[in-house]
PDB file of C-alpha atoms (C1' of nucleotides) in Angstrom:
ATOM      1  CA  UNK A   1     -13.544  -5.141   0.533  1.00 37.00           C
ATOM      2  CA  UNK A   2     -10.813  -3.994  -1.900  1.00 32.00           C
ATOM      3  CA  UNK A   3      -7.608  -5.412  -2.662  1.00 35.00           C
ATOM      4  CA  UNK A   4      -5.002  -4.300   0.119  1.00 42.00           C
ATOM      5  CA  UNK A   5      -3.094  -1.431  -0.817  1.00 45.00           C
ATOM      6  CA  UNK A   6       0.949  -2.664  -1.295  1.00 49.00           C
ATOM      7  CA  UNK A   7       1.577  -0.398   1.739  1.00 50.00           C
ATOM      8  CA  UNK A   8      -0.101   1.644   4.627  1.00 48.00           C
ATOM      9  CA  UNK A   9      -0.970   4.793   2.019  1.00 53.00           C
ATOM     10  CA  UNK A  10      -1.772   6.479   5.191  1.00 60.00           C
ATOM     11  CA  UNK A  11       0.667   9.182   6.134  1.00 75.00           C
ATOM     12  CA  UNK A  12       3.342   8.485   3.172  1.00 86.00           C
ATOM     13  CA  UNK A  13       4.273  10.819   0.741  1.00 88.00           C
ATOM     14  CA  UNK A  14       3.485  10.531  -3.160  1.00 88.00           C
ATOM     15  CA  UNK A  15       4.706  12.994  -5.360  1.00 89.00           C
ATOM     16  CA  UNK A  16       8.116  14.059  -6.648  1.00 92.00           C
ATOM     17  CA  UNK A  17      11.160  13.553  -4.737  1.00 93.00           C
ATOM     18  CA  UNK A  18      13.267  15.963  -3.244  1.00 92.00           C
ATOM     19  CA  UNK A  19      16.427  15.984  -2.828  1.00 91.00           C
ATOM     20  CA  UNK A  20      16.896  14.472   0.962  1.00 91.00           C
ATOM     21  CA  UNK A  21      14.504  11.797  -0.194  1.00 93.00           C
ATOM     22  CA  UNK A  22      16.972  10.821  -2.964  1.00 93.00           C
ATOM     23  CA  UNK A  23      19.974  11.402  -0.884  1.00 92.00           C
ATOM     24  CA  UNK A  24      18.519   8.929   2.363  1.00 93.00           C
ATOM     25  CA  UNK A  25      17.867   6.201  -0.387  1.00 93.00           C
ATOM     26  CA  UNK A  26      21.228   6.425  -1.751  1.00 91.00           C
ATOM     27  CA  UNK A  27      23.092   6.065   0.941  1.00 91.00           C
ATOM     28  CA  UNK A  28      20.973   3.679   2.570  1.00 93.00           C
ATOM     29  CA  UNK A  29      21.267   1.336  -0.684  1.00 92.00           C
ATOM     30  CA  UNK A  30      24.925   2.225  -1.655  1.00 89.00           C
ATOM     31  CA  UNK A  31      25.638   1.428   1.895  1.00 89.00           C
ATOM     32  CA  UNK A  32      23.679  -1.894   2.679  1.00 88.00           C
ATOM     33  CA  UNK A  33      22.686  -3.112  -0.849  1.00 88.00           C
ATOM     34  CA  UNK A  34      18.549  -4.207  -1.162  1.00 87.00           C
ATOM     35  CA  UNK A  35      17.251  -7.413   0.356  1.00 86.00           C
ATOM     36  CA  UNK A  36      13.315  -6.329   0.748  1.00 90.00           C
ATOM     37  CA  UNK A  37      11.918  -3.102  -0.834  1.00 92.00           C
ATOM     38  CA  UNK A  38       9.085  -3.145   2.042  1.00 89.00           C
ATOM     39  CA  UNK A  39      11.808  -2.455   4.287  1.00 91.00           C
ATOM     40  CA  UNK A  40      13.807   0.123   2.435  1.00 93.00           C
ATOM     41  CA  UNK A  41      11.917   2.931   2.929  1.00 92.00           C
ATOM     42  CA  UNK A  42      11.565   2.228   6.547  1.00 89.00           C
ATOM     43  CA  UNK A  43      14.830   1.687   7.675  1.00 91.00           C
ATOM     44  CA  UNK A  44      15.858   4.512   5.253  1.00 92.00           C
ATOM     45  CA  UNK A  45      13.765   6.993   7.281  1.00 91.00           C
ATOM     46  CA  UNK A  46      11.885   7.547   4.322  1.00 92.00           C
ATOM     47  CA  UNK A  47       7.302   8.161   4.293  1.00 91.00           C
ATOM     48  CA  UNK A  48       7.140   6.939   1.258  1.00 92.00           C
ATOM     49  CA  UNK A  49       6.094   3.160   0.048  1.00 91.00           C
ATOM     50  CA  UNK A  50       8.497   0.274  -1.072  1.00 91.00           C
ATOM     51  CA  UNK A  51       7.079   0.612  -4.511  1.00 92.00           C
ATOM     52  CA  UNK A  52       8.044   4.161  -5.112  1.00 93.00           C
ATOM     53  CA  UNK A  53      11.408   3.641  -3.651  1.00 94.00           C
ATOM     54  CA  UNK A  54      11.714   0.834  -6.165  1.00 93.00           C
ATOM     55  CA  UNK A  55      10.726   3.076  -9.126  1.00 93.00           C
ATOM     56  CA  UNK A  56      13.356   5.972  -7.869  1.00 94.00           C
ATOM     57  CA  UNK A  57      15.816   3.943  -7.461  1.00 94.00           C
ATOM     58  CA  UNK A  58      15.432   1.901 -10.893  1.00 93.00           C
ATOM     59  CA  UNK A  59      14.425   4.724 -12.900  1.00 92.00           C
ATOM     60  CA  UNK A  60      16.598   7.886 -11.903  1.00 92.00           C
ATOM     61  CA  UNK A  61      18.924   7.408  -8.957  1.00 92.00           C
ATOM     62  CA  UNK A  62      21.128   4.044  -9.846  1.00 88.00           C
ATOM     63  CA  UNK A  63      23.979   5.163 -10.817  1.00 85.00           C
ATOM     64  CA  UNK A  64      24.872   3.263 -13.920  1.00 85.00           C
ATOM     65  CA  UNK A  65      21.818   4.688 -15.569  1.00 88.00           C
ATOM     66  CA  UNK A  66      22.825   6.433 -19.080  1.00 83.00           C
ATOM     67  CA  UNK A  67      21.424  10.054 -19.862  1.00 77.00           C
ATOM     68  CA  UNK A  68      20.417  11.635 -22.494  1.00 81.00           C
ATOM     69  CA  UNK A  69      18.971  11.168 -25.988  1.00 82.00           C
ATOM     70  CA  UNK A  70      18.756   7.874 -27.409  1.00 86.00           C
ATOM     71  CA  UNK A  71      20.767   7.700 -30.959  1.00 87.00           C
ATOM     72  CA  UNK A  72      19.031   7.248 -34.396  1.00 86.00           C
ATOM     73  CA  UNK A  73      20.913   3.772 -33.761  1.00 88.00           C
ATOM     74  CA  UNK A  74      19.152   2.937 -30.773  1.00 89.00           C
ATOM     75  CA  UNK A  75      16.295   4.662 -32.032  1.00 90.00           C
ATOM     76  CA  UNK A  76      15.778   2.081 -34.874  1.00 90.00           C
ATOM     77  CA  UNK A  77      16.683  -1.310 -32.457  1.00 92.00           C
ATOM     78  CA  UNK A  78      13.651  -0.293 -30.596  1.00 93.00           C
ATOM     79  CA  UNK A  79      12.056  -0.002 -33.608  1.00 92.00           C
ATOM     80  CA  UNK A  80      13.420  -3.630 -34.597  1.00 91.00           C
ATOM     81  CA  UNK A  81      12.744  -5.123 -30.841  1.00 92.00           C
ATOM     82  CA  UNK A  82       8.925  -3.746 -30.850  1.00 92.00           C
ATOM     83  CA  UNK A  83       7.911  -4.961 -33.659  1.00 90.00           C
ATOM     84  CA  UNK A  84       9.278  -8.434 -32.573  1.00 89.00           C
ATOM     85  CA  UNK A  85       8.255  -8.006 -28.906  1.00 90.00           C
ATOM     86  CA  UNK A  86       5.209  -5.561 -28.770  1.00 90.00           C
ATOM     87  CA  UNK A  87       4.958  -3.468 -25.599  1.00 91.00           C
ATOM     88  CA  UNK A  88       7.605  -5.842 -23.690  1.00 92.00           C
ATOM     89  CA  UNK A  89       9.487  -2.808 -22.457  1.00 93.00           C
ATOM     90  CA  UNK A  90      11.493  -4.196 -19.636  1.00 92.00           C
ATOM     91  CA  UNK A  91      12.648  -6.793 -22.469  1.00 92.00           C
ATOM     92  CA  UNK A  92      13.158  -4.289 -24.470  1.00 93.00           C
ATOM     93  CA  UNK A  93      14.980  -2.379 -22.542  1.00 93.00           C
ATOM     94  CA  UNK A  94      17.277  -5.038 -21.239  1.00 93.00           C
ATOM     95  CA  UNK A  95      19.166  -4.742 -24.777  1.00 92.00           C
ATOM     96  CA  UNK A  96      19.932  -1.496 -24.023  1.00 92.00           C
ATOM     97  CA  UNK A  97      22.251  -0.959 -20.614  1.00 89.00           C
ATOM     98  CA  UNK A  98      21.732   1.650 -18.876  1.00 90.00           C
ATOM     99  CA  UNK A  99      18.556   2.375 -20.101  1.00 93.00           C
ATOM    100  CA  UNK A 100      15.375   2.072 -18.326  1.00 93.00           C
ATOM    101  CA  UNK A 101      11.663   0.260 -19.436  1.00 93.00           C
ATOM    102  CA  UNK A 102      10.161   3.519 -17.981  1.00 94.00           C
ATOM    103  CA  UNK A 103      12.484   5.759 -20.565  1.00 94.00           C
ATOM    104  CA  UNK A 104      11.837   3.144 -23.170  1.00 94.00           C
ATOM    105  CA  UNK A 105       7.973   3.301 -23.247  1.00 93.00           C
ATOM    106  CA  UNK A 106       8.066   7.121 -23.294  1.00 93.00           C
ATOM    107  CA  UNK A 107      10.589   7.536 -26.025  1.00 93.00           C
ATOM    108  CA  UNK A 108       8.172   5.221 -28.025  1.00 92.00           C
ATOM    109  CA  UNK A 109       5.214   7.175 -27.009  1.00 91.00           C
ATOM    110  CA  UNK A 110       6.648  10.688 -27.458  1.00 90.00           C
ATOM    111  CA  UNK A 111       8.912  10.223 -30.204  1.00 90.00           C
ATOM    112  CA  UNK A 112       9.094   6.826 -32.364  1.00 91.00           C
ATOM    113  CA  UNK A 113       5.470   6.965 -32.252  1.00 87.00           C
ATOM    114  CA  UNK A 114       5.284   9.747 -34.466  1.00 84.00           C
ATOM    115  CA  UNK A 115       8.126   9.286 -36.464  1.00 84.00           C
ATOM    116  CA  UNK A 116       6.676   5.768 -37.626  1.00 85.00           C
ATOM    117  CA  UNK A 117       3.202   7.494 -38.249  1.00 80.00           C
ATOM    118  CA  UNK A 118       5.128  10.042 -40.140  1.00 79.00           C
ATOM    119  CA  UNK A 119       6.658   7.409 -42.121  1.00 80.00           C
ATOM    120  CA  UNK A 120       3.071   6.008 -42.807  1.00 81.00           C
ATOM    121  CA  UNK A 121       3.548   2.882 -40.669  1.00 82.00           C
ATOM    122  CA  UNK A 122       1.500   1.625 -37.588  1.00 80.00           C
ATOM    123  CA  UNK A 123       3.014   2.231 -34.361  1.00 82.00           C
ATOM    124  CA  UNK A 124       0.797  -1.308 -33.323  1.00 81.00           C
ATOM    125  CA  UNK A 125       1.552  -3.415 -36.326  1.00 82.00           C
ATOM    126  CA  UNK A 126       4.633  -1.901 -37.697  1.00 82.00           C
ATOM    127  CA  UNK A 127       3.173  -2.792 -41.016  1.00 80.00           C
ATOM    128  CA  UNK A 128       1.935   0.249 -43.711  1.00 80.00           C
ATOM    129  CA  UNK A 129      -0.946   1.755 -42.996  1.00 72.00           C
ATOM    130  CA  UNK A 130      -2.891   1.441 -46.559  1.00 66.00           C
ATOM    131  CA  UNK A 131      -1.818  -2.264 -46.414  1.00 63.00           C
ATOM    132  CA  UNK A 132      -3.260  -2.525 -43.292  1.00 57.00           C
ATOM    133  CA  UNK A 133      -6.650  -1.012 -43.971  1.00 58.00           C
ATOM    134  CA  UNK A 134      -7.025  -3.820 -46.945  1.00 60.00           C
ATOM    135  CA  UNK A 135      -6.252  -6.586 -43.878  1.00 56.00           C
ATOM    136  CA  UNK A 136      -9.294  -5.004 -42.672  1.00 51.00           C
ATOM    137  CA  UNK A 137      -7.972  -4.184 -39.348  1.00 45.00           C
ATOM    138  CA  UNK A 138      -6.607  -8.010 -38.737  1.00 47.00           C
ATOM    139  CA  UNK A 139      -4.182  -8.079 -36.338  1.00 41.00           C
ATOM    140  CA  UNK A 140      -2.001 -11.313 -36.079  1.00 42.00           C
ATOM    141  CA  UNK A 141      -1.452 -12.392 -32.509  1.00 40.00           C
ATOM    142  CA  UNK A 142       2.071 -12.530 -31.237  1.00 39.00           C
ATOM    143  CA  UNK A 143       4.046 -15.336 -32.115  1.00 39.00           C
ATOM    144  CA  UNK A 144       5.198 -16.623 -28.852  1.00 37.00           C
ATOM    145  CA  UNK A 145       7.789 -18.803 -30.372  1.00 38.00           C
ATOM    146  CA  UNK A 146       9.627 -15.924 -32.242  1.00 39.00           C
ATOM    147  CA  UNK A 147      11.132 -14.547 -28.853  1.00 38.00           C
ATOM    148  CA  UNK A 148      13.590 -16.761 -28.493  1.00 40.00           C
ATOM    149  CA  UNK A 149      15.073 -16.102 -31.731  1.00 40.00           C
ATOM    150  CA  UNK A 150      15.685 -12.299 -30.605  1.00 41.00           C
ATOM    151  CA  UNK A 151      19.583 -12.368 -29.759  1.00 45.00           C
ATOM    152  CA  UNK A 152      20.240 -12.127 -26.086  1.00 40.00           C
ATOM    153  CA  UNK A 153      22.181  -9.475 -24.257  1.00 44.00           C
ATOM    154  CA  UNK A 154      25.990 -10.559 -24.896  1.00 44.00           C
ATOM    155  CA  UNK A 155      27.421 -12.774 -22.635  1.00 40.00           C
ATOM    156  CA  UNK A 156      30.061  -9.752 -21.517  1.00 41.00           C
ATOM    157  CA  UNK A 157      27.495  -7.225 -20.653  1.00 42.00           C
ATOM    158  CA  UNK A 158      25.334  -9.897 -18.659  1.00 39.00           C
ATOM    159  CA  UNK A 159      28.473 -10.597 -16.920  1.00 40.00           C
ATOM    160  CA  UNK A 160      28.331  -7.137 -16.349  1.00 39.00           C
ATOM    161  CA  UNK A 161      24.702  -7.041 -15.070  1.00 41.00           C
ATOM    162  CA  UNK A 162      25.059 -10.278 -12.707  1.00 37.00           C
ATOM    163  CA  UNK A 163      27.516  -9.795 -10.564  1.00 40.00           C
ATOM    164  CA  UNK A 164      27.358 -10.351  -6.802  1.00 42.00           C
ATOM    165  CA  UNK A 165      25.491  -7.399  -4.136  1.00 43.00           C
ATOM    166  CA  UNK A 166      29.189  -6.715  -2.930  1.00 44.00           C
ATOM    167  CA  UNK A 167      30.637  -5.599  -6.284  1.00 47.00           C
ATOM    168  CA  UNK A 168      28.109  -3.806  -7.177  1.00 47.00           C
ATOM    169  CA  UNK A 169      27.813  -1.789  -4.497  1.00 50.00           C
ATOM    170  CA  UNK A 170      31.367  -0.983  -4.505  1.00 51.00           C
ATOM    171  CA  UNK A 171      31.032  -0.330  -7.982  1.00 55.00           C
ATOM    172  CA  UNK A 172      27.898   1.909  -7.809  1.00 56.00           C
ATOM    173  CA  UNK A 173      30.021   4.160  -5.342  1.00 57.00           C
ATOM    174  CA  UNK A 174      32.851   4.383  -8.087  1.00 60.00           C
ATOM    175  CA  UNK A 175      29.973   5.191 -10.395  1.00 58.00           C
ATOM    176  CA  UNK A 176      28.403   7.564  -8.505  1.00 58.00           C
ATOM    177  CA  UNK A 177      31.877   9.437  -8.420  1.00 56.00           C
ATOM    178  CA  UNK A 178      31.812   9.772 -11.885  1.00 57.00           C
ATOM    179  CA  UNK A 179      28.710  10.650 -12.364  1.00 55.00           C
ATOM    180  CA  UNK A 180      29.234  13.621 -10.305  1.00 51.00           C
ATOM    181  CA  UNK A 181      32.520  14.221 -11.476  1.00 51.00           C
ATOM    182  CA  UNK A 182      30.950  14.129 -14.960  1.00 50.00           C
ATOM    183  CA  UNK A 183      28.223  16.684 -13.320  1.00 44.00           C
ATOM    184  CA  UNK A 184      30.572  19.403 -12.223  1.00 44.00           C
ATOM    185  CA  UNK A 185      32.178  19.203 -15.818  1.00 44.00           C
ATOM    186  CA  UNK A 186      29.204  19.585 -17.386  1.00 41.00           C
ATOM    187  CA  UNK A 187      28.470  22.443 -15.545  1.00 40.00           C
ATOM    188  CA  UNK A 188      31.144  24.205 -16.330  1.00 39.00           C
ATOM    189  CA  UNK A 189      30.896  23.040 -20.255  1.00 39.00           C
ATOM    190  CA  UNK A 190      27.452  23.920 -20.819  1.00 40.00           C
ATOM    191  CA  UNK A 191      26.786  20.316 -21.682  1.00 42.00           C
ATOM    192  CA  UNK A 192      22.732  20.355 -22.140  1.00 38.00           C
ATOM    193  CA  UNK A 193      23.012  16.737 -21.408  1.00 38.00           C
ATOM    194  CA  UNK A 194      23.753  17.276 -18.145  1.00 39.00           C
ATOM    195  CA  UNK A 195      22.753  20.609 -17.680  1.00 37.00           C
ATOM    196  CA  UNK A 196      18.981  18.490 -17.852  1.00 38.00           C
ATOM    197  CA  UNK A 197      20.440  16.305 -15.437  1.00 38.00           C
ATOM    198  CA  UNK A 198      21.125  19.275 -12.957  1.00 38.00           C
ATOM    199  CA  UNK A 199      17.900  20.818 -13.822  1.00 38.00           C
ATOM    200  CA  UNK A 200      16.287  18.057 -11.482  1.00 38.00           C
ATOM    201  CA  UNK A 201      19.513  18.468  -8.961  1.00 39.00           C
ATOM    202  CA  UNK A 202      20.100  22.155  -8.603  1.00 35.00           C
ATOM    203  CA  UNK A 203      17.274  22.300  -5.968  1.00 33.00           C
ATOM    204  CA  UNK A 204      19.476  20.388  -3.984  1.00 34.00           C
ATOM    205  CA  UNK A 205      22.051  22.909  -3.410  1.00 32.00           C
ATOM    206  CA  UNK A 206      20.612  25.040  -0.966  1.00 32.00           C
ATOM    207  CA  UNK A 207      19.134  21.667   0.880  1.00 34.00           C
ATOM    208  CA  UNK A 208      22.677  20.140   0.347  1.00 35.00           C
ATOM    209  CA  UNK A 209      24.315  22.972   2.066  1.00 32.00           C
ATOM    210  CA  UNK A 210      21.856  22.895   5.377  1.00 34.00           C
ATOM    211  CA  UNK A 211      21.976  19.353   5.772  1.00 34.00           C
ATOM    212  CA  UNK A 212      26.426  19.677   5.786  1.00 36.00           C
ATOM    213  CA  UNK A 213      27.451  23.431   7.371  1.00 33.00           C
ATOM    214  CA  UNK A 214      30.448  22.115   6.824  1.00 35.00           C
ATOM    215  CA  UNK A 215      29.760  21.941   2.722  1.00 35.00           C
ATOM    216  CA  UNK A 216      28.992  25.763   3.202  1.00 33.00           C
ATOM    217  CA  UNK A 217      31.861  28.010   2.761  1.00 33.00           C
ATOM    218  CA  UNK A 218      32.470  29.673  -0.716  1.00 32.00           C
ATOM    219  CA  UNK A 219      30.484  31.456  -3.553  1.00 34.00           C
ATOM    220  CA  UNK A 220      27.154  30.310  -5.090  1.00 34.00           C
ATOM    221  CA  UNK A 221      29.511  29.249  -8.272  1.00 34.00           C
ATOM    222  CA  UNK A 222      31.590  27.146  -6.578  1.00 35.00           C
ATOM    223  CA  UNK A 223      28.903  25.907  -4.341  1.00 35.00           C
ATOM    224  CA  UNK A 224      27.376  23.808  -6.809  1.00 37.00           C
ATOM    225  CA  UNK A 225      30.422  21.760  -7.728  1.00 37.00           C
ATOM    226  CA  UNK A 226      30.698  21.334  -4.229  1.00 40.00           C
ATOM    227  CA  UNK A 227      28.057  19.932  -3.058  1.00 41.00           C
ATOM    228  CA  UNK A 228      28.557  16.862  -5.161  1.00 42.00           C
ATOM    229  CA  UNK A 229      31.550  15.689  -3.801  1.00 45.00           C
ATOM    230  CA  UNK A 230      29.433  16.598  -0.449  1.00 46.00           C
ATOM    231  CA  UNK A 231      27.057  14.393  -1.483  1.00 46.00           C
ATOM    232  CA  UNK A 232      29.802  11.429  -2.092  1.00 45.00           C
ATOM    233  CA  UNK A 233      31.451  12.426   1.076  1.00 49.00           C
ATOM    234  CA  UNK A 234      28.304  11.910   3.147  1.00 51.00           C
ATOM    235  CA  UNK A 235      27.576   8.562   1.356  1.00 47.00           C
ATOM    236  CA  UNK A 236      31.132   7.357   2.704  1.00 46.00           C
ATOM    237  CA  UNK A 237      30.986   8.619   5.832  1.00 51.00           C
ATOM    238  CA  UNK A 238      27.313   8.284   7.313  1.00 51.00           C
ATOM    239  CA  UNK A 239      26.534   5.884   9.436  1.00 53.00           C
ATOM    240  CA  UNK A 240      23.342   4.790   7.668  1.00 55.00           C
ATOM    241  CA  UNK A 241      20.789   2.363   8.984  1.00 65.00           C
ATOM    242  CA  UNK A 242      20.694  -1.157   8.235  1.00 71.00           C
ATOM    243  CA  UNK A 243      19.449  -4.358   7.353  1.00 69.00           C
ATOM    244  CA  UNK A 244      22.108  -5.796  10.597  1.00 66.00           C
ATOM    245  CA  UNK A 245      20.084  -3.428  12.935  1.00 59.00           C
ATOM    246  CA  UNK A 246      16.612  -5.469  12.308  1.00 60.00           C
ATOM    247  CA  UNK A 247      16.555  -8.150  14.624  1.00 51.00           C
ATOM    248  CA  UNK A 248      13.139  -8.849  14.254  1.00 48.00           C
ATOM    249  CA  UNK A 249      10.344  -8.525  11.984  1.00 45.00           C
ATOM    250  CA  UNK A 250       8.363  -6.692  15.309  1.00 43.00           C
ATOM    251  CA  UNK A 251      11.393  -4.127  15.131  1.00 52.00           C
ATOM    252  CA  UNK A 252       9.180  -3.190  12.243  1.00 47.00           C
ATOM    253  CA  UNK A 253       5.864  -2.772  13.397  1.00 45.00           C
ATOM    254  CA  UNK A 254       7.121  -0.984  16.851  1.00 49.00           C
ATOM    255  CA  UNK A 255       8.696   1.367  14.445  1.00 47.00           C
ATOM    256  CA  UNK A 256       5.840   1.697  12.254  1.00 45.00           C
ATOM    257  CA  UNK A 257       3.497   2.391  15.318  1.00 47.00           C
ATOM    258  CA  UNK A 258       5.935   5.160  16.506  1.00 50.00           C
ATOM    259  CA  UNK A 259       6.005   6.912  14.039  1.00 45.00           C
TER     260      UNK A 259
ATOM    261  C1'  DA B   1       3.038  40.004 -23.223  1.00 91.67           C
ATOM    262  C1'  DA B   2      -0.615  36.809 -22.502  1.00 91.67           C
ATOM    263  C1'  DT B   3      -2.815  32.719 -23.512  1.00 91.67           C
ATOM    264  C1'  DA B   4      -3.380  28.249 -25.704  1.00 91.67           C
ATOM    265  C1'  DT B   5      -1.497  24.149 -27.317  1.00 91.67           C
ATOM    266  C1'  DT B   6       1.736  20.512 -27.526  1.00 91.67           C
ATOM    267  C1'  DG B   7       5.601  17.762 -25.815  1.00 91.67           C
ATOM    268  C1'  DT B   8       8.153  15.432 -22.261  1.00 91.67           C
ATOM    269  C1'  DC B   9       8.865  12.470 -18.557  1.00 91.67           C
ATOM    270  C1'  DA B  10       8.595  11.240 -13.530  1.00 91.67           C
ATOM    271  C1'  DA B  11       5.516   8.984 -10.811  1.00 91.67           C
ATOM    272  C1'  DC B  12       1.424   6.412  -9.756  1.00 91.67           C
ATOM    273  C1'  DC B  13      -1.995   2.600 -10.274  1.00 91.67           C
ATOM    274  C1'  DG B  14      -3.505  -1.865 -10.820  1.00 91.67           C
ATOM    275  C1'  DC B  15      -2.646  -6.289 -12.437  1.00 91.67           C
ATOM    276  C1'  DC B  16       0.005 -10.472 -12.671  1.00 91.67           C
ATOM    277  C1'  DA B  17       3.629 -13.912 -11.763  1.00 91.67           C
ATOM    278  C1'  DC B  18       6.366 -15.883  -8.557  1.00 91.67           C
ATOM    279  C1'  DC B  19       7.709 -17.477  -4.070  1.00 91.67           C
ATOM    280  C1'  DC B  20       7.058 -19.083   0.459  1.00 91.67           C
ATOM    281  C1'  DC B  21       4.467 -21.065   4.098  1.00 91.67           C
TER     282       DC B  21
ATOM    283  C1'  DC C   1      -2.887 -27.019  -3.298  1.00 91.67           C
ATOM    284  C1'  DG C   2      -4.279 -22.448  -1.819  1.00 91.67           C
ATOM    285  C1'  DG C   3      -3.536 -17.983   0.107  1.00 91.67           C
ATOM    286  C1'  DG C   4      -0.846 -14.053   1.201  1.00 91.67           C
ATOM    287  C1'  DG C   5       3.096 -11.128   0.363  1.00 91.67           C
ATOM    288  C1'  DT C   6       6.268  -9.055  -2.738  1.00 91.67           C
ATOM    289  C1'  DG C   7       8.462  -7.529  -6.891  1.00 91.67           C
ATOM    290  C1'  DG C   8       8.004  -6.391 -11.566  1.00 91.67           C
ATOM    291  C1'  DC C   9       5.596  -4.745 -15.504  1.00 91.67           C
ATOM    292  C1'  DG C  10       2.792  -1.925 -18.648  1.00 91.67           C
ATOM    293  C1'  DG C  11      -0.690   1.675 -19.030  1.00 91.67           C
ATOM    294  C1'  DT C  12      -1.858   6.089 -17.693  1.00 91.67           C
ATOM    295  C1'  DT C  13      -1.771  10.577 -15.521  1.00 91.67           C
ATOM    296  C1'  DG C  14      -0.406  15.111 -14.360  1.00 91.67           C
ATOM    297  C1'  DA C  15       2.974  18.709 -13.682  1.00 91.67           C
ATOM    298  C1'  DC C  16       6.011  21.388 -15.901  1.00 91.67           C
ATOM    299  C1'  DA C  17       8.478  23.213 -20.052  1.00 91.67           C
ATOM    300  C1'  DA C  18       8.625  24.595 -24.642  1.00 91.67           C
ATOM    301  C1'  DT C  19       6.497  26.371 -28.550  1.00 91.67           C
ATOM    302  C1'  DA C  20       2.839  28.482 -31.241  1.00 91.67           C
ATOM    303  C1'  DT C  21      -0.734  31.870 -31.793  1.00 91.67           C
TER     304       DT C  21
END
DNA sequence: AATATTGTCAACCGCCACCCC
DNA sequence: CGGGGTGGCGGTTGACAATAT
């Protein structure tokens, strides 16, 4: 016997997410905050497993996420952080808000990778390569000790990341506002920033406007910048499920065997 | 224009640490 | 204390896009 899967694999959905997948865990989270990812996808009306709720949520949908490229500036504090930390990327990563581990680890693997082999360094060691050869391939162990000397996040941006489930939801609302406000200036600004945003959203249009007739009126042009403020409007207005309606812990397993 | 190669990044997998009973 | 459940993390994969041939 094998190690229990996290979740019943049976019947869920893997892959990429569309766009109603992304807009039921939204507004179920924006509207009733996360107590059990187990439960989110359920009461979300969503096939898919906690995990990969998790993972959409952390890695694309919050809204306080930051897009686009990562500055030479940034670019070199990884640099500086990895060769104290190693392949810590959610400590990593907590030095830089609004980035993700996820984004983290591939910008090292795509990009800072190569520029340090470029620069005749090892990605692993940070040390030169030549100098490394005459080591004969010794690699020092990491010094345990010398992570607590790595500065912590300042005390205003932890502030920032700790507050209570109520503010931040309110505030991820606001957020998600501007993000969207930010969207439908982008897309009339040619901004490539977000038009790579959009890339992954544009689908969404068409779905957007059969979910809400009511978002339909207008021309294709106008129909994009639309639908975002759709979007927010549904967010506010739904009546999503939540965690109040589950009574029980069998609530779960009747719905799971009804499904 | 067609095909091959390379780059990017979202998503998955499996392991581990932590918590609760 | 041990076992099960859950969340979090890091490694890896695979689809798609961009670029080269």
């Amino acid at each position: 016997m094998g190690r229990k899967p996290c979740c019943e694999k049976i019947g869920l959905k893997r892959g990429p997410w569309t766009i109603e997948e992304d807009h039921k865990l939204m507004n179920f989270i924006l509207n009733n905050g996360i107590r059990c990812w187990r439960l989110v996808p359920k009461l979300a009306g969503l096939l898919r497993c906690g995990k990969s709720c998790r993972l959409r949520w952390i890695n694309y949908l919050r809204p306080d996420l930051k897009r686009g490229a990562l500055s030479e500036m940034e670019e070199d504090q990884i640099i500086q952080l990895h060769s104290r930390l190693g392949n810590r990327w959610s400590k990593i990563a907590a030095h830089f808000p609004g980035r993700t581990d996820n984004e983290i680890k591939n910008y090292w693997n795509t990009r800072i990778k190569k520029r340090l082999k470029l620069q005749g360094l090892d990605p692993v060691t940070h040390k030169p390569i030549e100098q490394e050869k005459d080591e004969g391939l010794k690699i020092e162990p990491l010094d345990t000790r010398r992570f607590q000397e790595i500065p912590a996040v300042p005390q205003k941006e932890l502030q920032e990341n700790c507050r209570s489930d109520s503010d931040e939801t309110v505030d991820l609302l606001h957020d998600y506002e501007m993000l969207w406000e930010e969207l439908d200036m982008g897309l009339s600004s040619d901004n490539p920033e977000i038009c790579s945003l959009t890339k992954y959203y544009s689908p969404s249009i068409s779905l957007e406007v059969s979910f809400n007739p009511s978002c339909s009126t207008g021309e294709s042009s106008s129909l994009q910048e639309d639908s975002g403020q759709c979007w927010i409007n549904n967010v506010e207005n739904s009546v999503p499920p939540s965690w109040d309606g589950l009574h029980d812990v069998e609530d779960i397993f009747h719905f799971e065997n009804h499904q």
